[in-house]
mmCIF file of C-alpha atoms in Angstrom:
data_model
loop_
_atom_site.group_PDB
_atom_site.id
_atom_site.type_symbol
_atom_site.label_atom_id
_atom_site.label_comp_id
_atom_site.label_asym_id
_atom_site.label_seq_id
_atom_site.Cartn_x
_atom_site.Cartn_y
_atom_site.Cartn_z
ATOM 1 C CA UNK A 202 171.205 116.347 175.248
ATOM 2 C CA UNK A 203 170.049 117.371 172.090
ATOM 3 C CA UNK A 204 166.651 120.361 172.695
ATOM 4 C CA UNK A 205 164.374 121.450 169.846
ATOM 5 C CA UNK A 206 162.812 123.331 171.930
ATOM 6 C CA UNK A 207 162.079 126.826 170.163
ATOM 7 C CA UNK A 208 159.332 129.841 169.990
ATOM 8 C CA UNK A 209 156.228 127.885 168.654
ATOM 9 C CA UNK A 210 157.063 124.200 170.498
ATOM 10 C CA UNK A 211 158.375 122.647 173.452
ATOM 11 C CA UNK A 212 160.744 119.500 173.142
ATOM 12 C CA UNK A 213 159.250 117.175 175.994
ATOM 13 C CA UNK A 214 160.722 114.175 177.963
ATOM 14 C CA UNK A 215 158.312 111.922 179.804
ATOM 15 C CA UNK A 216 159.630 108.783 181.457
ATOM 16 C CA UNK A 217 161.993 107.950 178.634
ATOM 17 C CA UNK A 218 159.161 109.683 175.805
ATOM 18 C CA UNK A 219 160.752 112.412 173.861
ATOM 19 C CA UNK A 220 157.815 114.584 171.560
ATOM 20 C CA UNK A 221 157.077 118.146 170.649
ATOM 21 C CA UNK A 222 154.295 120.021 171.210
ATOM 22 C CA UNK A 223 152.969 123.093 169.496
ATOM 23 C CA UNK A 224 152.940 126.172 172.373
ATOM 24 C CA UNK A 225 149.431 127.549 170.486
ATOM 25 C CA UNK A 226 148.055 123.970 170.818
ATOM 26 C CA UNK A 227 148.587 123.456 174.681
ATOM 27 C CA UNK A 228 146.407 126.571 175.164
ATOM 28 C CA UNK A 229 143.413 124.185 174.915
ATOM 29 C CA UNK A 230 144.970 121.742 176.446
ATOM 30 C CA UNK A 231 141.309 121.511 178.411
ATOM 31 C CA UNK A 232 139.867 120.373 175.023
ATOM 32 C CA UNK A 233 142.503 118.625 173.163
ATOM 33 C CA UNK A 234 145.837 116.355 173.178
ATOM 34 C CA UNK A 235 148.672 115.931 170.736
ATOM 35 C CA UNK A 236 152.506 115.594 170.303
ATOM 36 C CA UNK A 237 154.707 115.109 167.467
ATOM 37 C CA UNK A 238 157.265 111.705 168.083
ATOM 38 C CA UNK A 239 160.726 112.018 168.499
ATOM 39 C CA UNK A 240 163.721 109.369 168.168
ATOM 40 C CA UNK A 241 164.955 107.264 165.749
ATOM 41 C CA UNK A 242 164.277 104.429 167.865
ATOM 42 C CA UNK A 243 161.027 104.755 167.817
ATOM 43 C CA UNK A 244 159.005 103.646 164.847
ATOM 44 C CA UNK A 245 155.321 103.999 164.304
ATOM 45 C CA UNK A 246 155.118 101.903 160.625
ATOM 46 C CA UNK A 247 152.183 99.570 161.032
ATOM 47 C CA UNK A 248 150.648 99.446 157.744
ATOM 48 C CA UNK A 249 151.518 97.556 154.418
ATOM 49 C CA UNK A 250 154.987 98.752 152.772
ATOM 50 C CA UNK A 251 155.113 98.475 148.809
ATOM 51 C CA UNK A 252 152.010 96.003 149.057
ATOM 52 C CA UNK A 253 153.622 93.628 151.567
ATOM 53 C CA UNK A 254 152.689 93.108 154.940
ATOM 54 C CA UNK A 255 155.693 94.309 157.173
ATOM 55 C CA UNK A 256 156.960 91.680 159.731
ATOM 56 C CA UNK A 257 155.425 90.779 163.370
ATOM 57 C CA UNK A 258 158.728 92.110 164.628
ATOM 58 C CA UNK A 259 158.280 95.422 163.356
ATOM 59 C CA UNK A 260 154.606 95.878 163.943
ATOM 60 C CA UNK A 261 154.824 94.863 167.413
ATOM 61 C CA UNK A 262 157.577 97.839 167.883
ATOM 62 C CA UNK A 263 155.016 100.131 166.379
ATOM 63 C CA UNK A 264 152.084 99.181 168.580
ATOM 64 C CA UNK A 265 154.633 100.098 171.628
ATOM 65 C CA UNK A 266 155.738 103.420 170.018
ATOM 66 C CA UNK A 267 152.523 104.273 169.858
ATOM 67 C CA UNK A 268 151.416 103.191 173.444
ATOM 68 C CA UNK A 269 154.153 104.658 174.926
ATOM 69 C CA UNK A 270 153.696 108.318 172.746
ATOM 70 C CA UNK A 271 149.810 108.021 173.759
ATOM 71 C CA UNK A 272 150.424 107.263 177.406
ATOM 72 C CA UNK A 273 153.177 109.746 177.999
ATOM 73 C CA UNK A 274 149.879 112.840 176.853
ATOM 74 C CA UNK A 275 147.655 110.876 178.687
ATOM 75 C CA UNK A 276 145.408 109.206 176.043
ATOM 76 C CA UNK A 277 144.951 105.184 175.154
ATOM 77 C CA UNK A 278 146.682 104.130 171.814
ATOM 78 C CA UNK A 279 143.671 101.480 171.084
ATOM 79 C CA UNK A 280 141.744 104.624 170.150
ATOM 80 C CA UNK A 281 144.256 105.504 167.774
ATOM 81 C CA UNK A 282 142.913 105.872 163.679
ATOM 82 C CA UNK A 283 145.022 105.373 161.221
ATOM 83 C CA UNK A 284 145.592 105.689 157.279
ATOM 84 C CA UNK A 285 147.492 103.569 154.858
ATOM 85 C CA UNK A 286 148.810 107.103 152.985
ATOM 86 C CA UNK A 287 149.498 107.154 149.497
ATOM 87 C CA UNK A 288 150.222 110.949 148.852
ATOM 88 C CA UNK A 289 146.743 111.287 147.349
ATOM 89 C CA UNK A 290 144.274 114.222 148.100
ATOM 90 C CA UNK A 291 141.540 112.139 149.637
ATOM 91 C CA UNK A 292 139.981 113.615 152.820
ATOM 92 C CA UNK A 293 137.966 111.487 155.189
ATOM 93 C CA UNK A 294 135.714 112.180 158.526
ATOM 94 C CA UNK A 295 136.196 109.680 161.412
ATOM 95 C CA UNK A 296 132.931 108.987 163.181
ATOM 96 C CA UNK A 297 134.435 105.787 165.022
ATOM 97 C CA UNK A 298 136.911 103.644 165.856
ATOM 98 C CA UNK A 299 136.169 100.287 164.140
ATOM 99 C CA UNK A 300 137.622 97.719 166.618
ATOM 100 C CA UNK A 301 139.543 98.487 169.796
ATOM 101 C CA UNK A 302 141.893 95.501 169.843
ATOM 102 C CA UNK A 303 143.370 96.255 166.103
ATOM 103 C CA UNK A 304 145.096 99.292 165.003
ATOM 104 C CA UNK A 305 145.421 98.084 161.781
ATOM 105 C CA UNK A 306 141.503 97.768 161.293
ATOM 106 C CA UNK A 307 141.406 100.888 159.641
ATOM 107 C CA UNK A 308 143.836 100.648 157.066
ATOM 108 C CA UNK A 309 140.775 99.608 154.672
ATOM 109 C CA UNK A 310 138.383 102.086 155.394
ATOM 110 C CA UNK A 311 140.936 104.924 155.023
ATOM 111 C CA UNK A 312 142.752 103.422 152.139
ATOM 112 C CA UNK A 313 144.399 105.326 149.787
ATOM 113 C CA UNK A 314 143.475 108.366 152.335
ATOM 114 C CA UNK A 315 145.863 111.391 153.786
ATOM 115 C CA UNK A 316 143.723 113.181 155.462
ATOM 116 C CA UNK A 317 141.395 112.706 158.551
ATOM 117 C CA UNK A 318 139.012 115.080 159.912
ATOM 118 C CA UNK A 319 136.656 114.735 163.197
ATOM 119 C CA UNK A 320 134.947 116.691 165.877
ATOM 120 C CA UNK A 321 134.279 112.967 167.796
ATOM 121 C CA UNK A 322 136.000 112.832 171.582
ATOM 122 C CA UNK A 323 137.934 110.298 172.411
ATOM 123 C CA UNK A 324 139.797 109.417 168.307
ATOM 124 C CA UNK A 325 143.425 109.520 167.926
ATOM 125 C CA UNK A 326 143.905 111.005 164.690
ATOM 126 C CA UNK A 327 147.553 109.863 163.480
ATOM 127 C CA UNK A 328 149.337 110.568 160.469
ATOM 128 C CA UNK A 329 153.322 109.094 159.802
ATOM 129 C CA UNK A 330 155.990 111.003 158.108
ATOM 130 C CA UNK A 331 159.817 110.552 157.149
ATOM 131 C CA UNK A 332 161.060 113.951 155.544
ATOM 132 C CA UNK A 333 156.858 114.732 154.576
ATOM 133 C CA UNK A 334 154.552 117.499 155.894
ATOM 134 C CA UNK A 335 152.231 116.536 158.582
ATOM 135 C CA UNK A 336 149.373 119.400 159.563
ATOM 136 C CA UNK A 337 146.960 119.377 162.460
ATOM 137 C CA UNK A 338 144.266 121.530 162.239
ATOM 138 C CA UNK A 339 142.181 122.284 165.277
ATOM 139 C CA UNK A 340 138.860 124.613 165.500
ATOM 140 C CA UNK A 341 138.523 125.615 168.853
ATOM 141 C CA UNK A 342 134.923 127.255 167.795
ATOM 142 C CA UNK A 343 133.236 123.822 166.579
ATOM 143 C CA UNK A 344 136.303 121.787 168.316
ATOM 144 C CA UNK A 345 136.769 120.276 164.934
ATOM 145 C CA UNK A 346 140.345 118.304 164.462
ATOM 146 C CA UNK A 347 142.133 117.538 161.481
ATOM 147 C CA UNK A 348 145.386 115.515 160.461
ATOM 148 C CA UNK A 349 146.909 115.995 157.285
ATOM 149 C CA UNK A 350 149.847 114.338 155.728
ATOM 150 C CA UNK A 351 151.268 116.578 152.969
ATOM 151 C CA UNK A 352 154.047 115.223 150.520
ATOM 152 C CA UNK A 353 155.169 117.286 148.014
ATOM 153 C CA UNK A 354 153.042 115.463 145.283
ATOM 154 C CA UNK A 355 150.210 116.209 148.353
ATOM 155 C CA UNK A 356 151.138 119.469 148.621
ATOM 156 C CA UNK A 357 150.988 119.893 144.282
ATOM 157 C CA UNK A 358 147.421 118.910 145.116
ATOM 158 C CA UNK A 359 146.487 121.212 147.950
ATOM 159 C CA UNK A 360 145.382 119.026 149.920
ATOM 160 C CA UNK A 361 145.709 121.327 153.230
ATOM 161 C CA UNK A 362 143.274 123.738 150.924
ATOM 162 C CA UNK A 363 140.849 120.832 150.514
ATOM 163 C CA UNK A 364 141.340 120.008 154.385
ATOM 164 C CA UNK A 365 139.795 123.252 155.319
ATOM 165 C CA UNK A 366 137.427 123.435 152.209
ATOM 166 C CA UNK A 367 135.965 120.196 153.913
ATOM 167 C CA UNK A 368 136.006 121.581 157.318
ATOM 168 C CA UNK A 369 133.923 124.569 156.233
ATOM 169 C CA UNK A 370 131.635 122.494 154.190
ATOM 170 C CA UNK A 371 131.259 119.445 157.132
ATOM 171 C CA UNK A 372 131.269 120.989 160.138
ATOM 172 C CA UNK A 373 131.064 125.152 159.771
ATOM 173 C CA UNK A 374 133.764 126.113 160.480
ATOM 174 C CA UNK A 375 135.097 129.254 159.801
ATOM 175 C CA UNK A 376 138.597 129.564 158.632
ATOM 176 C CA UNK A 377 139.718 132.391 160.812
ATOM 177 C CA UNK A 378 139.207 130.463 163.921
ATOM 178 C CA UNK A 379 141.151 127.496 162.740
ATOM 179 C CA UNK A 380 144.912 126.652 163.977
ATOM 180 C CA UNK A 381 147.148 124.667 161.946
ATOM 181 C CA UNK A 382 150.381 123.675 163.143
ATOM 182 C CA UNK A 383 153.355 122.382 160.994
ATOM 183 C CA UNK A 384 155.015 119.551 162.052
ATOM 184 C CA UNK A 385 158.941 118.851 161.001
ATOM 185 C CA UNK A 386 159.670 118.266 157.691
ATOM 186 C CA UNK A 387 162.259 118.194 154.956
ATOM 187 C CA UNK A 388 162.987 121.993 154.598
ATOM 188 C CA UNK A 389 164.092 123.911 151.576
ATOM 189 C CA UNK A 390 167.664 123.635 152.381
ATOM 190 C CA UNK A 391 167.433 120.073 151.450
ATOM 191 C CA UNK A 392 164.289 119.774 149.404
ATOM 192 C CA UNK A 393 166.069 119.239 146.213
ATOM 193 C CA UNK A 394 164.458 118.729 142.707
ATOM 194 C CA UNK A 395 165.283 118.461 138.843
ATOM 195 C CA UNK A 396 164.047 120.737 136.180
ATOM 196 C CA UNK A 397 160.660 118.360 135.603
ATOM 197 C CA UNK A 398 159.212 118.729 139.514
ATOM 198 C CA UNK A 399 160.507 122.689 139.388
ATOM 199 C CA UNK A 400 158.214 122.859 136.372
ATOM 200 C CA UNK A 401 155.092 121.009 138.087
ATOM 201 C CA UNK A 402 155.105 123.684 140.942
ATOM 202 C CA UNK A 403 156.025 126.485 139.088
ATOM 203 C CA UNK A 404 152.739 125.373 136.746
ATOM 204 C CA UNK A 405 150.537 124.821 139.684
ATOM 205 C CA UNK A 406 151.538 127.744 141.614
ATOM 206 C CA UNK A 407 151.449 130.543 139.312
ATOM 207 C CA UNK A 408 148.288 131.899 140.921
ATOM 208 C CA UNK A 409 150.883 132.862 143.697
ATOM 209 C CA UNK A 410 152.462 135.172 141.742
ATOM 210 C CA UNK A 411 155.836 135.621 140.757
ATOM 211 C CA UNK A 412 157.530 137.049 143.676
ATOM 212 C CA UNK A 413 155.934 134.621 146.288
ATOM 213 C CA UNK A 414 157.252 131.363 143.545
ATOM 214 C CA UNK A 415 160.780 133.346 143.953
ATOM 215 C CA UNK A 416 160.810 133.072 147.543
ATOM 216 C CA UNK A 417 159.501 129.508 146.937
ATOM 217 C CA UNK A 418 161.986 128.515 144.172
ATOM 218 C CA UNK A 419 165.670 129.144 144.541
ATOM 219 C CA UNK A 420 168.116 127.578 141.550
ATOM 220 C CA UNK A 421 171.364 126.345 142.537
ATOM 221 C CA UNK A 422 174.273 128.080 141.016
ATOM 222 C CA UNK A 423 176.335 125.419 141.217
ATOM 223 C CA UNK A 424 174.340 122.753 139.139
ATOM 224 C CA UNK A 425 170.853 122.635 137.480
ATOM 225 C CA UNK A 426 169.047 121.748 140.586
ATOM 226 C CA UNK A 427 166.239 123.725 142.608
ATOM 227 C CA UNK A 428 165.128 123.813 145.833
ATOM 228 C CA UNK A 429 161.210 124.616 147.063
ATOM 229 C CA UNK A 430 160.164 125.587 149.930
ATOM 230 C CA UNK A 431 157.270 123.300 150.479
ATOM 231 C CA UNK A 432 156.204 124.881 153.787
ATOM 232 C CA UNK A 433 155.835 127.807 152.836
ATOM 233 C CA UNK A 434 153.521 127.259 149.711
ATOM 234 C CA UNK A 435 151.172 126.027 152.178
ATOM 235 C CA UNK A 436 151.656 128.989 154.362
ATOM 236 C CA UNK A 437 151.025 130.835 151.709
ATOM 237 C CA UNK A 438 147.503 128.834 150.374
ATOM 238 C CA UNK A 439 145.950 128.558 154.042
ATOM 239 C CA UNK A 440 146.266 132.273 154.389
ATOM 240 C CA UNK A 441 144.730 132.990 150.967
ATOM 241 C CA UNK A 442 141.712 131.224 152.224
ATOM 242 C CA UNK A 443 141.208 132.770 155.565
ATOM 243 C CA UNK A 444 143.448 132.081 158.207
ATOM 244 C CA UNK A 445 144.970 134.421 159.932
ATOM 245 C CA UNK A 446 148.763 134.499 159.921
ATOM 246 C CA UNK A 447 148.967 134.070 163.939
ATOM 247 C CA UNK A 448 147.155 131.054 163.558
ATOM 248 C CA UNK A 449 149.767 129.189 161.471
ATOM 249 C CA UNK A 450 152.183 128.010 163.266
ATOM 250 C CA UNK A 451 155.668 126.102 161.803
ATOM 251 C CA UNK A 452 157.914 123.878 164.158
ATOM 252 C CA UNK A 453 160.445 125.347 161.944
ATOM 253 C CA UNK A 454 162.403 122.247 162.297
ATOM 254 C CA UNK A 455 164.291 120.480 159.472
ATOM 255 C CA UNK A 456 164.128 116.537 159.492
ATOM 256 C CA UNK A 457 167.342 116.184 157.436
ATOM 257 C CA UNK A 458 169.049 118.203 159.788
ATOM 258 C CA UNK A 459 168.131 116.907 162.796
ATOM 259 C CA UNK A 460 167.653 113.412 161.715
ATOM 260 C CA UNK A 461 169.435 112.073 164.678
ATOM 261 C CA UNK A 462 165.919 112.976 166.193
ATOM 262 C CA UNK A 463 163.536 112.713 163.269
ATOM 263 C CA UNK A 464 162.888 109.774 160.810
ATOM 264 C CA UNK A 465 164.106 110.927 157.439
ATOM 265 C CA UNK A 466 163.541 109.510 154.058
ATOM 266 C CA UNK A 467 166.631 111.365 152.224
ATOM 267 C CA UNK A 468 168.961 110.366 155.430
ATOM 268 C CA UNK A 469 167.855 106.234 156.242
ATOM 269 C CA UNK A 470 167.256 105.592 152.805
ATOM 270 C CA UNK A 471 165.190 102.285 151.840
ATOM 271 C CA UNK A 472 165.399 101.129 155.791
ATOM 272 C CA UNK A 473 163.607 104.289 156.817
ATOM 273 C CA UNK A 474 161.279 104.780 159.607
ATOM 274 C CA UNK A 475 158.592 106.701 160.676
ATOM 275 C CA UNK A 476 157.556 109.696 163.231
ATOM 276 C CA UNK A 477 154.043 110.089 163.714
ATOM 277 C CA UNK A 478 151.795 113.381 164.550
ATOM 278 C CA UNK A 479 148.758 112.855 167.200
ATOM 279 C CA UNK A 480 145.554 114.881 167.730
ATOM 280 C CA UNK A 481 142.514 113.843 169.916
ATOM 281 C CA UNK A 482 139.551 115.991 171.451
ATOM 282 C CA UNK A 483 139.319 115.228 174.942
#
C-alpha cells in the first residue's frame, strides 16, 4: 500500500481513515488537533458549486467524510467551520460555531472568505482543496490557529502575508513563534501556465528579486509554457515577514502525482473532488 509518509509528516491509517499529519504539529498535540484527508473516495464538497446547490447524495457523503476524518483525531465534525472559498483574500476570525446540527450554516457568514483565524477551543477550522494550497498556521505562544486556502490567484494576492498580518494585528502574535505547515498541492512540475499568468507573477513578485523569480519561474524549452513554483513564493513571503525557516514546514507532496491519493483538479477534471485540511485547539 501506497505511504506518503516522509521527513515533515506521517501518512496515518485509523480504522479504514487514511490522513497526514505534520511531525512539527503533533508536538502540541496537548493543545491542538489536525490532519490533512486522504483518498479519492472520500469527498468533503458541501457547499454550493458554480451557484447551484450540489445534490443530497453528495452532501450526505461529505458530512460522513468529515465525521469519519474528525473522529479518527478524536474531535466531533458538528464543530466543524467552514467557508464557501472563492480564491479571494478575505480573512475572517471565528468566535463560534453558529448551529451544531448544520455544517452548511456557515457558508453565509464566511462567504466569499479563504481564510479563517481563531484562538477559540473546541472550532474545526476546515479549508477544501483539489490541486490548491491549503496552510495552517498555529501560535503555540497565544495558541492562535489559522486555515488558509491559497490558489494561485490567492497566492498573487498574498493572502498567507495578510493571514499573519491579521494574526499580529488580532491576537499579538509574534511571527517568529508561528508554525505554518503546507499541505499537498499542485507542485511546479505540473503547475503549468501561458505567457499572460507568467507575466502576473513575474509583476507581483519582483520585490523578490530576480534570482528568487528564477528559482520560481522555469520556461519550458520545448514550447512557450512556464511553470511556478507556487510553494515556494510563499516560503519565500512568510520568511520575509518573520518566520523562521524551521518553522515552515512543506508536505512536499505533489497532488498530480499522487492523485490516486489526493483530489486533483488538473487529473478529475469537471467531476473533481475535494481533500480537506483540519485544525482545532483542544
Amino acid at each position: 500500500m501506497k505511504n506518503l509518509s516522509n521527513e515533515n509528516v506521517l501518512h496515518i491509517t485509523y480504522d479504514g481513515v487514511e490522513y497526514l499529519q505534520f511531525k512539527k504539529l503533533l508536538e502540541y498535540s496537548d493543545i491542538i488537533t489536525h490532519a490533512y484527508s486522504l483518498g479519492v473516495n472520500t469527498n468533503f464538497r458541501t457547499a454550493r458549486v458554480d451557484k447551484k446547490e450540489i445534490p443530497q447524495k453528495e452532501y450526505e457523503k461529505a458530512i460522513n467524510s468529515y465525521r469519519n476524518l474528525c473522529s479518527s483525531i478524536g474531535i466531533n465534525y458538528l464543530n466543524v467551520v467552514k467557508t464557501n472559498q472563492e480564491h479571494t483574500d478575505n480573512i475572517k476570525i471565528v468566535d463560534e460555531k453558529l448551529k451544531k446540527d448544520d455544517m452548511d450554516v456557515n457558508l453565509e457568514q464566511y462567504n466569499n472568505t479563504d481564510g479563517l483565524i481563531t484562538n477559540k477551543k473546541d472550532l474545526i477550522l476546515s479549508t477544501t482543496n483539489a490541486d490548491c494550497i491549503l496552510m495552517m498556521f498555529f501560535d503555540p505562544e497565544t495558541r492562535t490557529i489559522a486555515n488558509v486556502h491559497s490558489g494561485w490567484k490567492g497566492t498573487l494576492q498574498r493572502i498567507a502575508l495578510k493571514t499573519v498580518n491579521k494574526m499580529i494585528e488580532q491576537f499579538k502574535c509574534n511571527p517568529k513563534d508561528i508554525i505554518c505547515c503546507i499541505c499537498p498541492s499542485i507542485r511546479k512540475c505540473h503547475f503549468e501556465v501561458d505567457y499572460d499568468v507568467k507575466e502576473m507573477f513575474e509583476n507581483e513578485f519582483k520585490d523578490l528579486g530576480r534570482e528568487n523569480l528564477d528559482r520560481i519561474i522555469e520556461k519550458q524549452k520545448l514550447k512557450e509554457k512556464w511553470n511556478i513554483d507556487t510553494v515556494l513564493i510563499n516560503e519565500i513571503i512568510l520568511e520575509k515577514i518573520g518566520l523562521k525557516k524551521t518553522n515552515i514546514i512543506d508536505s512536499g507532496i505533489c497532488s498530480v502525482c499522487n492523485s490516486d491519493l489526493i483530489h486533483s483538479y488538473r487529473v478529475e477534471k469537471q467531476g473533481y473532488g475535494l481533500a480537506t485540511a483540519v485544525i482545532a485547539l483542544k
